[in-house]
Structure formats: structure tokens, C-alpha cells
CSV table of C-alpha atoms and ligand atoms in Angstrom, one decimal:
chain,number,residue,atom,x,y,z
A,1,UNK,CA,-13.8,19.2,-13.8
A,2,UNK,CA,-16.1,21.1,-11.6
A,3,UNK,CA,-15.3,20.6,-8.0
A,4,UNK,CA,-18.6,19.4,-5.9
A,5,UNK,CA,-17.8,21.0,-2.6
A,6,UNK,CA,-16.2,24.2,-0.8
A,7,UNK,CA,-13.6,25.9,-2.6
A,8,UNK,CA,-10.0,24.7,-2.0
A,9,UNK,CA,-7.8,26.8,0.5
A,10,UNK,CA,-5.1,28.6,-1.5
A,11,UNK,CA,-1.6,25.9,-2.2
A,12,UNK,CA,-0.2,27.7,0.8
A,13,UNK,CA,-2.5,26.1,3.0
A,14,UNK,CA,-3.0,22.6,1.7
A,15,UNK,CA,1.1,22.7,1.0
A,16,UNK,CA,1.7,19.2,0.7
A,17,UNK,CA,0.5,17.7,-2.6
A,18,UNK,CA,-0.1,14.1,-3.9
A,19,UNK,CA,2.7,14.2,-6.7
A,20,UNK,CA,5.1,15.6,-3.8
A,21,UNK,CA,4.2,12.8,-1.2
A,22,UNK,CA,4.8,10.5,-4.2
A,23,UNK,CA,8.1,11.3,-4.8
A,24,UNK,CA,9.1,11.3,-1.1
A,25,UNK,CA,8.5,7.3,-1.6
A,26,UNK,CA,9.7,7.0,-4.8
A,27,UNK,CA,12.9,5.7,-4.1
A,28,UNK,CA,11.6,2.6,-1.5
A,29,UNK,CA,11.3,-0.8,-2.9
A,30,UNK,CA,12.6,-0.1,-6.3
A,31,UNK,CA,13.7,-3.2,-8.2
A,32,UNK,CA,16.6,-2.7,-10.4
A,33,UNK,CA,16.0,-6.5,-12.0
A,34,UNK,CA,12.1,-5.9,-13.4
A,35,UNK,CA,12.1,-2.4,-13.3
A,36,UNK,CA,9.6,-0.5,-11.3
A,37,UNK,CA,8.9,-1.2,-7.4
A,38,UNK,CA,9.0,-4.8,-5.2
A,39,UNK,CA,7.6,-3.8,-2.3
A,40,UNK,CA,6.1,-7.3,-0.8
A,41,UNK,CA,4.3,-7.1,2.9
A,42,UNK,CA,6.4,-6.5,5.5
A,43,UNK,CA,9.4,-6.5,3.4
A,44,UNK,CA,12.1,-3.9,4.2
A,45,UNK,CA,10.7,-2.0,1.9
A,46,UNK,CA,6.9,-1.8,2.8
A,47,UNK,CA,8.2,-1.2,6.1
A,48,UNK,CA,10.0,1.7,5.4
A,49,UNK,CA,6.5,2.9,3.7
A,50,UNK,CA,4.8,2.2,6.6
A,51,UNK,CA,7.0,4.2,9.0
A,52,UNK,CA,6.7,6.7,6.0
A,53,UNK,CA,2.9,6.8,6.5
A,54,UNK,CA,2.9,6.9,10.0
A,55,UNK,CA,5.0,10.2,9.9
A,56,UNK,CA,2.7,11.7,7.4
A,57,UNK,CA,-0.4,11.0,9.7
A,58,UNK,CA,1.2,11.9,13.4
A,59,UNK,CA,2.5,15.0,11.4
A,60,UNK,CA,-1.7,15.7,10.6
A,61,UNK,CA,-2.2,15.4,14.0
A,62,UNK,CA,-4.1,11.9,13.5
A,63,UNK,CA,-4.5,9.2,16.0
A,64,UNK,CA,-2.0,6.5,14.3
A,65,UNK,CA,-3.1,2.3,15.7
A,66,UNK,CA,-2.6,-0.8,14.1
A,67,UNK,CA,-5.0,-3.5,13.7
A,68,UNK,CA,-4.9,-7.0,15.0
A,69,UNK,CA,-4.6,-7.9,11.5
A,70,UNK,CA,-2.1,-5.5,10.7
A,71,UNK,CA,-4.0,-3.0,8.9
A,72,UNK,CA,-2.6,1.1,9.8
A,73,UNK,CA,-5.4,3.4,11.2
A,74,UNK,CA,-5.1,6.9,11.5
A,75,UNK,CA,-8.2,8.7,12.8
A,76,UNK,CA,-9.4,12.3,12.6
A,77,UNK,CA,-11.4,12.0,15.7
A,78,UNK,CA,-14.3,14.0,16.4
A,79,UNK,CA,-14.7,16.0,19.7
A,80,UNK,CA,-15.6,13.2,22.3
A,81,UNK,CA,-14.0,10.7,20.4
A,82,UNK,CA,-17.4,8.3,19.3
A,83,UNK,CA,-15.7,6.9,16.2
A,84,UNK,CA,-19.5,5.5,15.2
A,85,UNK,CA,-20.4,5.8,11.8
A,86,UNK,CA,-16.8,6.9,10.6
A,87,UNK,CA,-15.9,7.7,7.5
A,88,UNK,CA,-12.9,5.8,5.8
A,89,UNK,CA,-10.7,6.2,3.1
A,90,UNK,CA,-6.7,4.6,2.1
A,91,UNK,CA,-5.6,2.1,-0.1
A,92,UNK,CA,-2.5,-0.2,0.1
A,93,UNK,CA,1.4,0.2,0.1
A,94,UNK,CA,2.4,-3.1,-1.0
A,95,UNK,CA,3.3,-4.1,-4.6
A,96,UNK,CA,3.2,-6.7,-7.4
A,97,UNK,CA,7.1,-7.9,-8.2
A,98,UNK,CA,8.1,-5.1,-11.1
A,99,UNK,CA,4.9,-2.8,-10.3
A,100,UNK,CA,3.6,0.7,-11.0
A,101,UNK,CA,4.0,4.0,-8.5
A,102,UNK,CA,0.6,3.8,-8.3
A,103,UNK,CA,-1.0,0.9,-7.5
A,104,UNK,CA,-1.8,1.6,-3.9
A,105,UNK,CA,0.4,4.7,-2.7
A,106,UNK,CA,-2.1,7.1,-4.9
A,107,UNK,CA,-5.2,6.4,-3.0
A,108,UNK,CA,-2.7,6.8,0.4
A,109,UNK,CA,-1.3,9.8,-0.9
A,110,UNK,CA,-4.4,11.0,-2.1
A,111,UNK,CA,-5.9,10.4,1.0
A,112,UNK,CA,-3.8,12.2,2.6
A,113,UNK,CA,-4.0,15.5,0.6
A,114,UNK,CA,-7.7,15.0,0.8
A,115,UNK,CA,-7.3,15.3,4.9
A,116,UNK,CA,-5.4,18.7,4.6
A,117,UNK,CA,-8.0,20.1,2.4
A,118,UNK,CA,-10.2,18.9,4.5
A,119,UNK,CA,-8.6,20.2,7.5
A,120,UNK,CA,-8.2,24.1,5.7
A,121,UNK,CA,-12.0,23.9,5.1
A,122,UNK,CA,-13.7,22.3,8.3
A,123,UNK,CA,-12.4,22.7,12.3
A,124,UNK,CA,-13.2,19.7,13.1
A,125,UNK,CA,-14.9,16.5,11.4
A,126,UNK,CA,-19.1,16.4,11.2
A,127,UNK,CA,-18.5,12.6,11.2
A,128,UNK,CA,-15.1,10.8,12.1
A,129,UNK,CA,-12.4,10.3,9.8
A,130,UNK,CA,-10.2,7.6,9.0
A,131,UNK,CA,-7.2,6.8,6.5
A,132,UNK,CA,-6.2,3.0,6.3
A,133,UNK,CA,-3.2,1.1,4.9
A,134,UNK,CA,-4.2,-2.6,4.2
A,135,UNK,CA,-1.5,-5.1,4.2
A,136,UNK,CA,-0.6,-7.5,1.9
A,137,UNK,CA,-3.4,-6.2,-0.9
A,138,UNK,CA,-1.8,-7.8,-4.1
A,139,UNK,CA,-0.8,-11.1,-1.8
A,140,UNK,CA,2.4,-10.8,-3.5
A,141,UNK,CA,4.4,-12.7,-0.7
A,142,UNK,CA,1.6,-14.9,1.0
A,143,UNK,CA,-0.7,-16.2,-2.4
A,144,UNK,CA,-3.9,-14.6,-0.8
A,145,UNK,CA,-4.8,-11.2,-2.0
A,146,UNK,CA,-6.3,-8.2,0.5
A,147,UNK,CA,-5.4,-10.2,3.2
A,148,UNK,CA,-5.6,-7.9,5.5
A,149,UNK,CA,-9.1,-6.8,4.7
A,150,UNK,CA,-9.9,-10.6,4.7
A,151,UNK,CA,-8.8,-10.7,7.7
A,152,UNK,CA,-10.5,-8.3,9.1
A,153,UNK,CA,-14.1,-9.1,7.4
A,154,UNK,CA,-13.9,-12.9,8.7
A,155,UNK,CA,-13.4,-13.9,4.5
A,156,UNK,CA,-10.7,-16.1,4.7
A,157,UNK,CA,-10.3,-18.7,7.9
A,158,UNK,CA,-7.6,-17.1,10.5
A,159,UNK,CA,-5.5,-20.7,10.8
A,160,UNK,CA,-5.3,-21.2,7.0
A,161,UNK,CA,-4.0,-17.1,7.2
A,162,UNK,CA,-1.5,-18.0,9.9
A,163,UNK,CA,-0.3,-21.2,7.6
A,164,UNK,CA,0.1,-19.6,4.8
A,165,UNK,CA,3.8,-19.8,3.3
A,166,UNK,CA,5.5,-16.9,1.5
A,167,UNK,CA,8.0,-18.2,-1.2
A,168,UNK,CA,11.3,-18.7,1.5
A,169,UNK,CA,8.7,-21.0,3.7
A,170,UNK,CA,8.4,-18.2,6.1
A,171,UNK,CA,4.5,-18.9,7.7
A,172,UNK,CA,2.4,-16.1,8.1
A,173,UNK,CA,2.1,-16.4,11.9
A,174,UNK,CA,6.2,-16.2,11.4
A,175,UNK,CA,6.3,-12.7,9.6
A,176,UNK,CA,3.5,-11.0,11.6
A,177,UNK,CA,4.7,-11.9,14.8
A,178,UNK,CA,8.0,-10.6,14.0
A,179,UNK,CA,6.6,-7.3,13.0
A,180,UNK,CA,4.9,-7.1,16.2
A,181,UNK,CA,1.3,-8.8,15.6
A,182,UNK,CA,0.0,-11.7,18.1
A,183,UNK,CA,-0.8,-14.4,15.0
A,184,UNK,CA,-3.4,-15.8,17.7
A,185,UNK,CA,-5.6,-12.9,17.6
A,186,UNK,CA,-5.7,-12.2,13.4
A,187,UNK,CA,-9.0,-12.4,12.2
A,188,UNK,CA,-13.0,-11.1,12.0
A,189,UNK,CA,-12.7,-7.7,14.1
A,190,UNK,CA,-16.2,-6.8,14.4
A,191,UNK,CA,-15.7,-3.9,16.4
A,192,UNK,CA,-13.8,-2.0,13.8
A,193,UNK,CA,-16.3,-3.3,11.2
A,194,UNK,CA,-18.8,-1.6,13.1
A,195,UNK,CA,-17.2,1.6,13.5
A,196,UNK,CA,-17.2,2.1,9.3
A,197,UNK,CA,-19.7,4.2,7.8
A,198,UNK,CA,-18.5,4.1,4.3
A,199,UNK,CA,-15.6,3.4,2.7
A,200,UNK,CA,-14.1,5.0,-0.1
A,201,UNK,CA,-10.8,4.1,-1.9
A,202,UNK,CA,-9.0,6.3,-4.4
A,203,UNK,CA,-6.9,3.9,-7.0
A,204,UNK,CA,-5.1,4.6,-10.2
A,205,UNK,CA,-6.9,3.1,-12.7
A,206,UNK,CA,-5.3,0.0,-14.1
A,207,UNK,CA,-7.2,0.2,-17.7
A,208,UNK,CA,-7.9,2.6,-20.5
A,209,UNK,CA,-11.9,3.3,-19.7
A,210,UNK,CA,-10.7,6.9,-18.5
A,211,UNK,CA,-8.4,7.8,-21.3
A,212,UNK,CA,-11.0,6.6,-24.1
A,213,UNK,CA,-13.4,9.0,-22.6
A,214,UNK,CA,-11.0,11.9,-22.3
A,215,UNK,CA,-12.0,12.4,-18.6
A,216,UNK,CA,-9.8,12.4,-15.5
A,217,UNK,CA,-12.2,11.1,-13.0
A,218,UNK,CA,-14.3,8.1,-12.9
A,219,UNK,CA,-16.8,6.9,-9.9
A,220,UNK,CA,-16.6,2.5,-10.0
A,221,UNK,CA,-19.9,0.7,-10.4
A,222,UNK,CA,-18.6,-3.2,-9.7
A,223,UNK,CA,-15.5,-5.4,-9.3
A,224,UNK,CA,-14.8,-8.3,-11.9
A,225,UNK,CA,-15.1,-11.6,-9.5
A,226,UNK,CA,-11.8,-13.2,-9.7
A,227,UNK,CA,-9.6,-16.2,-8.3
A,228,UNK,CA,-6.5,-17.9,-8.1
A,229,UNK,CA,-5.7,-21.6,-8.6
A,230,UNK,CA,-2.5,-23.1,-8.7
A,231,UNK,CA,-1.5,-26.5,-10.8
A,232,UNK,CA,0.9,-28.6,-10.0
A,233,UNK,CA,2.1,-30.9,-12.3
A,234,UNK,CA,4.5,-33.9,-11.5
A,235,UNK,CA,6.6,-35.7,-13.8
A,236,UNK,CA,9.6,-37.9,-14.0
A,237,UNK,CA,12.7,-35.4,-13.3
A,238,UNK,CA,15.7,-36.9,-15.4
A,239,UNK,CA,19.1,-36.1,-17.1
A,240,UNK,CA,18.8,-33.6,-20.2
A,241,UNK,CA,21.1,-35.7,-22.1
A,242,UNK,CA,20.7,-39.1,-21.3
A,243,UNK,CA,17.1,-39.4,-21.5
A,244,UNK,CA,15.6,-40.1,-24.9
A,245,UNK,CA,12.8,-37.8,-26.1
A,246,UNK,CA,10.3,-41.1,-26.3
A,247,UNK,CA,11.3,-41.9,-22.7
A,248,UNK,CA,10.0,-38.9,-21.4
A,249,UNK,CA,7.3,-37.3,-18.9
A,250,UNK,CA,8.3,-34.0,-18.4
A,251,UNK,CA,6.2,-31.5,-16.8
A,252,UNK,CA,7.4,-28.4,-18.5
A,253,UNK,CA,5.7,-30.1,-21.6
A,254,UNK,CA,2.8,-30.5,-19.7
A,255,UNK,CA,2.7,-27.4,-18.1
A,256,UNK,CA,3.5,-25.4,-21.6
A,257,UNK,CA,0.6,-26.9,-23.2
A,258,UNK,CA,-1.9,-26.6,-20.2
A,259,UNK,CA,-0.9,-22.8,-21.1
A,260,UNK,CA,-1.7,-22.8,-24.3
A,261,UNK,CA,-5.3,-24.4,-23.6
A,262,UNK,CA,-6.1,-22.0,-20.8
A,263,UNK,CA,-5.2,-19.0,-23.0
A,264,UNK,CA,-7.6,-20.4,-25.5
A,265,UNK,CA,-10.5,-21.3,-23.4
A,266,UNK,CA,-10.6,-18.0,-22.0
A,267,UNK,CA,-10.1,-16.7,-25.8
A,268,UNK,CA,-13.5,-18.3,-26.5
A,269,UNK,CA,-15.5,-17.3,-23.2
A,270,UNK,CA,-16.6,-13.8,-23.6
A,271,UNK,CA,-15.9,-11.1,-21.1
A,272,UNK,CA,-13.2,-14.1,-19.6
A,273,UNK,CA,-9.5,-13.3,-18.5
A,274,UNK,CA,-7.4,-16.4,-17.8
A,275,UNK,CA,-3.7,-15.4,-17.0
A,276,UNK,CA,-0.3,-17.3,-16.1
A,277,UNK,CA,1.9,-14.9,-14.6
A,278,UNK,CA,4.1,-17.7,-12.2
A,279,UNK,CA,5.8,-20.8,-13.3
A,280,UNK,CA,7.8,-22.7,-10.9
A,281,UNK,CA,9.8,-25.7,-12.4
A,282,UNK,CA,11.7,-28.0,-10.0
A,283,UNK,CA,14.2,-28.0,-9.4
A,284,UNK,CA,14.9,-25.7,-12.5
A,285,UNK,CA,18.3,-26.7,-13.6
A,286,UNK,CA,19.1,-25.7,-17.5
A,287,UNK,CA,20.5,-29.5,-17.9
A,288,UNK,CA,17.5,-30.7,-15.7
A,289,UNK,CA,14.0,-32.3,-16.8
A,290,UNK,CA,11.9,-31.2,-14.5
A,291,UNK,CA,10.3,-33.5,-11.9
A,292,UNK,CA,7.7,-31.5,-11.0
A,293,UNK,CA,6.1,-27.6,-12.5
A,294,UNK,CA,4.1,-25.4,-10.2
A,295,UNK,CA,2.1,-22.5,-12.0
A,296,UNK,CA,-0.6,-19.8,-10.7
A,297,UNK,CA,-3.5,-19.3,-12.6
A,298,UNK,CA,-5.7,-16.5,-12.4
A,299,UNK,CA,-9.4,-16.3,-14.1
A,300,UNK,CA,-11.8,-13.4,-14.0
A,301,UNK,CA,-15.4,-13.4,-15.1
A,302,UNK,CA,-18.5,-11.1,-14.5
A,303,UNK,CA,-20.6,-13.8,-14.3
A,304,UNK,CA,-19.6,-16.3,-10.9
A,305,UNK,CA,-21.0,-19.1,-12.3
A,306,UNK,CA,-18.7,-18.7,-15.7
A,307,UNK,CA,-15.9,-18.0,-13.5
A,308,UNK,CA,-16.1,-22.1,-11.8
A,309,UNK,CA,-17.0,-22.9,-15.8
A,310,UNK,CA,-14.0,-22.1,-16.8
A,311,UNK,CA,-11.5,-23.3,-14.1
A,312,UNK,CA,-13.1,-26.4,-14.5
A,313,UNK,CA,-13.0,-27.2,-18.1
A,314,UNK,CA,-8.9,-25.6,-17.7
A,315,UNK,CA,-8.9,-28.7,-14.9
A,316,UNK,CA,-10.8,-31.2,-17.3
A,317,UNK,CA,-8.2,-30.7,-20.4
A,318,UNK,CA,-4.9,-30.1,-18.2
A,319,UNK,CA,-5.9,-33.6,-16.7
A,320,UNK,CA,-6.3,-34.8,-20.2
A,321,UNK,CA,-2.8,-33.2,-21.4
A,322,UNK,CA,-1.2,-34.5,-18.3
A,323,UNK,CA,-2.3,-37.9,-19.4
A,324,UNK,CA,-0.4,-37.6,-22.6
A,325,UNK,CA,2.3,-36.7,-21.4
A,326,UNK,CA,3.0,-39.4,-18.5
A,327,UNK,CA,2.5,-37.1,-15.8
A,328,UNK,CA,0.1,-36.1,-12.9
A,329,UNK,CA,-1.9,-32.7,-12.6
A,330,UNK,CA,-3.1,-31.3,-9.2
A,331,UNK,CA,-5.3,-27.9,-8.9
A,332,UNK,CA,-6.1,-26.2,-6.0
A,333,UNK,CA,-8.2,-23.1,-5.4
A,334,UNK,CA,-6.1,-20.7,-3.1
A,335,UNK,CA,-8.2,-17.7,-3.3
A,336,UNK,CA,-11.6,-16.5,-4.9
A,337,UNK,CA,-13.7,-13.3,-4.9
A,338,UNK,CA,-16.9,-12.9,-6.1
A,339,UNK,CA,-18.2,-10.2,-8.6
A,340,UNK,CA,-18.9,-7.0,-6.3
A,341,UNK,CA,-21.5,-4.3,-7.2
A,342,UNK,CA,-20.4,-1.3,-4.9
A,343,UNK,CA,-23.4,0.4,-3.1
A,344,UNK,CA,-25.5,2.5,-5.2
A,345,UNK,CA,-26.5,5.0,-2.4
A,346,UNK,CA,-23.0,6.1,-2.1
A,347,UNK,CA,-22.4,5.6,-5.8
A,348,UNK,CA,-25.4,8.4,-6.4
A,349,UNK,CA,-24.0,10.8,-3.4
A,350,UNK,CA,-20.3,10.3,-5.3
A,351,UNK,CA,-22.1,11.2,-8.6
A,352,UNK,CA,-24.1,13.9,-6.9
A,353,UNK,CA,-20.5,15.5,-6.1
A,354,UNK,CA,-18.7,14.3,-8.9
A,355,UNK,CA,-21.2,15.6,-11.6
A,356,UNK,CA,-18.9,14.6,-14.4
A,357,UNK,CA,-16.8,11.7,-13.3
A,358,UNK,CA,-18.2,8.6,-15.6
A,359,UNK,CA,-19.1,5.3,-14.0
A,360,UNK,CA,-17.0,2.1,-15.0
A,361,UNK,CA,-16.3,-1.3,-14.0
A,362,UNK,CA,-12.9,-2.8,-13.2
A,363,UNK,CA,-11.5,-6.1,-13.8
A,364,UNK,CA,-8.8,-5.5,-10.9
A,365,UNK,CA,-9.5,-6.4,-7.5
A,366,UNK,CA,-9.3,-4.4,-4.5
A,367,UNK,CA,-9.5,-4.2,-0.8
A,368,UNK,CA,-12.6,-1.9,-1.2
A,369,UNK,CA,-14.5,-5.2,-2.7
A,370,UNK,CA,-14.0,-7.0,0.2
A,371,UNK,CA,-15.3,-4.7,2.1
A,372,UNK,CA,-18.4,-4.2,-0.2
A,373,UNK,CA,-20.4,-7.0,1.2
A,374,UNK,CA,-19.9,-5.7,5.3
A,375,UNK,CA,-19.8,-1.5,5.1
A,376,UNK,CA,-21.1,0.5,2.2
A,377,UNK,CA,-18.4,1.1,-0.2
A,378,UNK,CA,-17.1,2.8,-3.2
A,379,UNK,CA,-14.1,3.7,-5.3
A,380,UNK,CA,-13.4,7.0,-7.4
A,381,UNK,CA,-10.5,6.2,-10.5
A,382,UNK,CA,-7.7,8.6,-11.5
A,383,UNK,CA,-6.6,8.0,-15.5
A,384,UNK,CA,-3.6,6.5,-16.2
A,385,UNK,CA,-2.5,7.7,-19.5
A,386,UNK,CA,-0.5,4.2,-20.3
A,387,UNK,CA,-3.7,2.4,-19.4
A,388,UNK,CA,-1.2,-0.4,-18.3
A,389,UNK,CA,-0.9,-1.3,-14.7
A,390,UNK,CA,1.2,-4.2,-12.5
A,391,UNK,CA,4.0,-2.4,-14.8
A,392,UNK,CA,6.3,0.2,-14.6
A,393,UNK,CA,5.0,2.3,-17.1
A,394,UNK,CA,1.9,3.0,-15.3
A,395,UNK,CA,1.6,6.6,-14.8
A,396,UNK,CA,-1.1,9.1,-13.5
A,397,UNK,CA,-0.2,13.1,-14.4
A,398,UNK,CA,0.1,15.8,-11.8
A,399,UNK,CA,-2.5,17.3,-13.1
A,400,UNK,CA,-5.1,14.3,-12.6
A,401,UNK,CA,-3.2,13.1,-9.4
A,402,UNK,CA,-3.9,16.2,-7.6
A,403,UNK,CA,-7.6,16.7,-9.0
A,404,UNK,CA,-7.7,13.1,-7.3
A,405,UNK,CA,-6.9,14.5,-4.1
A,406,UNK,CA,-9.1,17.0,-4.2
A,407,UNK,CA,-12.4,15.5,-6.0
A,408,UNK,CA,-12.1,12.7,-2.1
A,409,UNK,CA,-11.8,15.6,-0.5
A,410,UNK,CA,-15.0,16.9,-1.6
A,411,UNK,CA,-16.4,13.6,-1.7
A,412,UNK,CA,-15.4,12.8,1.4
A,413,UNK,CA,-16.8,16.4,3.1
A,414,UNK,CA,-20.1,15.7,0.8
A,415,UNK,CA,-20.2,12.3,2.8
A,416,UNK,CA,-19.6,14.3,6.4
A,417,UNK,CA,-22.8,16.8,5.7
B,1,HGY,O1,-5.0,-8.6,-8.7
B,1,HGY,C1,-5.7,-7.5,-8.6
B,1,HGY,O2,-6.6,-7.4,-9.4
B,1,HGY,C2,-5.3,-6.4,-7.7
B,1,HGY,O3,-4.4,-5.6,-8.3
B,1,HGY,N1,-4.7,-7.0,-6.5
B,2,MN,MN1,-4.2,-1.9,-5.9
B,3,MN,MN1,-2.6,-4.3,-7.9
């Protein structure tokens, strides 16, 4: 890997590194049920990482606030303090239930390293600096993913934000105002908007593109558009041993097929994912029909228009299978992001410093792709040797995790010249 920019002070200087900050964390949120980390949005553990973060940054020397939306913001200012045409990097700290180490806390860590290199190679910042922590990125507890950055860019509507229930009922406005927001304020901050240059997020990779090309580093071209719909489908709850299998309409039947069919129809649309990853029967009693089964669905398409195809042809034979079976199906879109092509001026100044990295496409969604549309934005990848991510076994090497580090660092110093 040839580094693009400046020579990196010797390990005495730079002494923190990304696989050390890592393991500082790596005992927060961990989930001794799934395996790997639950680290939901202002849990008690995402808390802990933010008070983690926030020691990390005042210990840099950065200018720690938090956002109206609840996003963390720590600025390397520069002399004067104009924060115009900053330059921002970060990622997330909250997790899927059961996920990796490095689904978010790379890029912050990363990030992080990237600031002391650049601090051992510059006095002060050519442009101003930021590193951000989004909340509530995988919308693990509230449905919506990158909320925060929603938020923030005006996507998603501030009162269906503030209404929005996490699994225990708790509202949105609830939970935020308990960890010191003012729900009446969330929403479109146009000041901070204004203040980003570019954006650029370092994130694991959460496929195999890097490991089938043998290369550490890759520079993202676009972001698989992607939603989430959820189903509901009532039925006539009932006794599991008095009821007669002609006599029934059970949901769970319903619902098992409607799986089947969705895994199918996205079998036979190319370049389609269609997943089930949450079923909720109720009220889920072992000697229980089921009155009613909620379930999440999540499709992914290049093409938008392919994308609405397919959620509509699932809705067309789920009504169809619900017929059969003497129930009732609902589906309701509760988020939806569009295919993102990151800006190709900053793509070609990443490739000018990162020579080597290759260019791929992802299929996972990030808070950098919400972004895309407002500030010009970009994402380098680090390889994950499992290729498997939302997992425990996903895994990035030292190695790669601190060439990471260092290949933002000098994309992040080519960005300031
Ligand atoms: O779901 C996603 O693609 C991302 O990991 N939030
Ligand atoms: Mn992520
Ligand atoms: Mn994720």
C-alpha cells in the first residue's frame, strides 16, 4: 500500500492506535445471548461509548458539542474558528442485536488515529476538522435507520421521528429528552449542513469485494438503495389443542409462507436482496395460535424502480396467501433510501491519494449516503477477512485496521491542501 501523503510520525508520536482504542471498547455492550455486541441508541451501553468518545476527543484537545439531533461533534478548529467548508469524518457507535466490533467503532476509531497523525504532521488544520458520531445508524431500537443523519438532512419528518416507538413503547421524544435533547427542536439543521465541506466515512467492509481482490483498501463508488417494510398479518388467535387444523386461520402459516414467496421473488430478480430478519408473533405462547404475526422486511435493489417492483409484487402474493389462509395482511413502508452515487470529485481526489485502493459498490447502507445528496461525500473500506458482517465473526486485522487509520489520515490531509 503506498501511502499518498507525508510520512507518518514514528509510533511514539501517533501512540494511540485503532486496534488499541478498539479494545478499550471491547467489553461495552456485549451480548452473552447472540454473541457479539447489543449496543442499541442511547442504551447503557452506547452511552458508555459515547462518554468513551467524548474522552478520546477532549483528550485531543477537540471542541466536543452535540447536535440538536443528537449527533457528537468534535472539531479541530482552525485559528479564528470559521468552521466554513469543514472537513468531516466518523461513523456510528450503535449496533445491530448480535453484531460485529466493527460496524461503526472502526471508522470512529479510525478517525480518531487519523487526527493524531494528522496532528504529528500539521500545527494546525489548512481547513477545519471534524469527527462525528451519528446516533441510532442501524435503527436498531427506533425502526428508522441513520436517524440521526435523517435528522439532520430534513429526510425523514421531525414528528413522525419524535413518534417513533422502540420495542418497550418508549417514543422517541421519550428517550432523547431523557438523554438531554429538547424533542421539539430535532430536525433539518441547516447551519451545520452548511458548515460540511466533505464528508468522508471509514467503515469495515461488510462483503468479500476486498478479500477477492487481495487488497486492504477500497474507495466506495455507490450505495445499494434499500428499504424497510413491515407486514402485519392478523388471524384468529385460538387454543393449540382445541382448535381443529380445518378450523384454522393462523397467521404464523401465513406469515411462513409470505417468507417463502419473498425469498423467491428476490431469487428471480437479479442484483435483488429481500431479507426477513424480525418476526413477532402475538402473543407467542408455545400452546398459542397466534392472533396476529408482525415481520420486517428488507429489499435492496440498484435500480429504484425494481426496488417498489418488488415490494409490490411481495404485497400482491402475501395478500393472495393471506386470503388462503383466512387471514388479513397489512404492509407499511417505514423507511426507504434511494440508490446513492458518492461524488466523483472527491471519489478521483481519494483515488489520487489512494493510488491502489479499488473502487466497489456496497449493498449496506450508511450515514455517509444520506448525506450524499446535501455535502459531497465519500467512503474508503477496510477488508474484513470473514466477509460477513451484522455477525460476530466479522473481523478487520491489525494490520488493515491501522493502514485504515492512516490511508484517512492522508486522505483527509490530501483533502486540507
Ligand atoms: O442496514 C444497513 O445496511 C446498515 O448496516 N445500517
Ligand atoms: Mn455501519
Ligand atoms: Mn450496520
Amino acid at each position: 500500500m503506498t501511502r499518498g501523503m507525508g510520512t507518518t510520525p514514528p509510533p511514539s508520536v501517533s501512540a494511540a492506535t485503532v486496534t488499541g482504542l478498539l479494545s478499550e471498547i471491547a467489553g461495552t455492550g456485549t451480548d452473552a445471548l447472540r454473541g457479539g455486541y447489543t449496543r442499541p441508541v442511547y442504551s447503557t451501553a452506547e452511552l458508555d461509548l459515547r462518554h468513551w468518545f467524548i474522552e478520546q476527543v477532549t483528550k485531543r484537545g477537540l471542541t466536543v458539542e452535540t447536535d440538536r439531533n443528537g449527533a457528537i461533534w468534535a472539531w479541530w478548529d482552525v485559528p479564528g474558528g470559521d468552521r466554513s467548508n469543514s472537513l468531516v469524518t466518523g461513523s456510528h457507535l450503535d449496533s445491530v442485536p448480535g453484531g460485529g466490533a466493527f460496524d461503526g467503532p472502526l471508522g470512529v476509531a479510525s478517525a480518531l488515529v487519523a487526527v493524531d497523525i494528522l496532528k504529528a504532521r500539521l500545527a494546525t488544520p489548512t481547513r477545519p476538522l471534524a469527527v462525528v458520531v451519528f446516533p441510532e445508524e442501524e435503527g436498531s431500537r427506533f425502526g428508522v435507520a441513520c436517524l440521526g443523519s435523517r435528522l439532520m438532512t430534513g429526510a425523514i419528518d421531525p414528528d413522525k421521528a419524535r413518534n417513533l416507538r422502540d420495542p418497550d413503547g418508549s417514543t422517541f421524544a421519550d428517550v432523547a429528552r431523557a438523554n438531554g435533547l429538547d424533542p421539539r427542536f430535532i430536525g433539518r439543521d441547516d447551519k451545520l449542513l452548511g458548515q460540511i465541506g466533505a464528508f468522508v466515512e471509514l467503515h469495515v467492509e461488510q462483503g468479500r469485494g476486498l478479500i477477492d481482490l487481495n487488497q486492504p483498501i477500497a474507495i466506495a463508488s455507490s450505495i445499494l438503495g434499500h428499504g424497510r417494510w413491515r407486514l402485519s398479518v392478523q388471524g384468529q388467535g385460538n387454543h393449540a389443542g382445541t382448535t381443529l387444523m380445518a378450523d384454522r386461520h393462523d397467521p404464523m402459516v401465513s406469515a411462513s409462507r409470505m417468507v417463502v414467496a419473498i425469498r423467491d421473488t428476490a431469487r428471480n430478480q437479479a442484483h435483488a436482496r429481500a431479507t426477513v430478519g424480525r418476526l413477532q408473533p402475538v402473543p407467542g405462547g408455545t400452546n398459542v395460535i397466534a392472533s396476529r404475526v408482525d415481520f420486517w422486511l428488507d429489499v435492496r435493489h440498484p435500480d429504484d424502480a425494481v426496488t417498489a417492483a418488488v415490494v409490490e409484487s411481495i404485497h400482491a402474493q402475501a395478500q393472495v396467501i393471506a386470503a388462503e389462509e383466512g387471514c388479513r395482511v397489512e404492509l407499511r413502508e417505514e423507511s426507504l433510501s434511494p440508490t446513492v452515487h458518492f461524488d466523483p470529485g472527491l471519489q478521483k481526489e481519494l483515488q489520487r491519494a489512494l493510488p491502489q485502493a479499488p473502487v466497489l459498490d456496497t449493498g449496506a447502507g450508511h450515514d455517509a449516503g444520506v448525506l450524499a445528496p446535501f455535502v459531497p461525500t465519500a467512503m474508503v473500506f477496510v477488508r474484513n477477512p470473514s466477509g460477513v458482517s451484522h455477525s460476530p465473526e466479522e473481523h478487520v486485522v491489525d494490520d488493515d485496521a491501522e493502514t485504515g487509520a492512516e490511508t484517512l489520515a492522508d486522505a483527509l490531509q490530501g483533502l486540507m491542501a
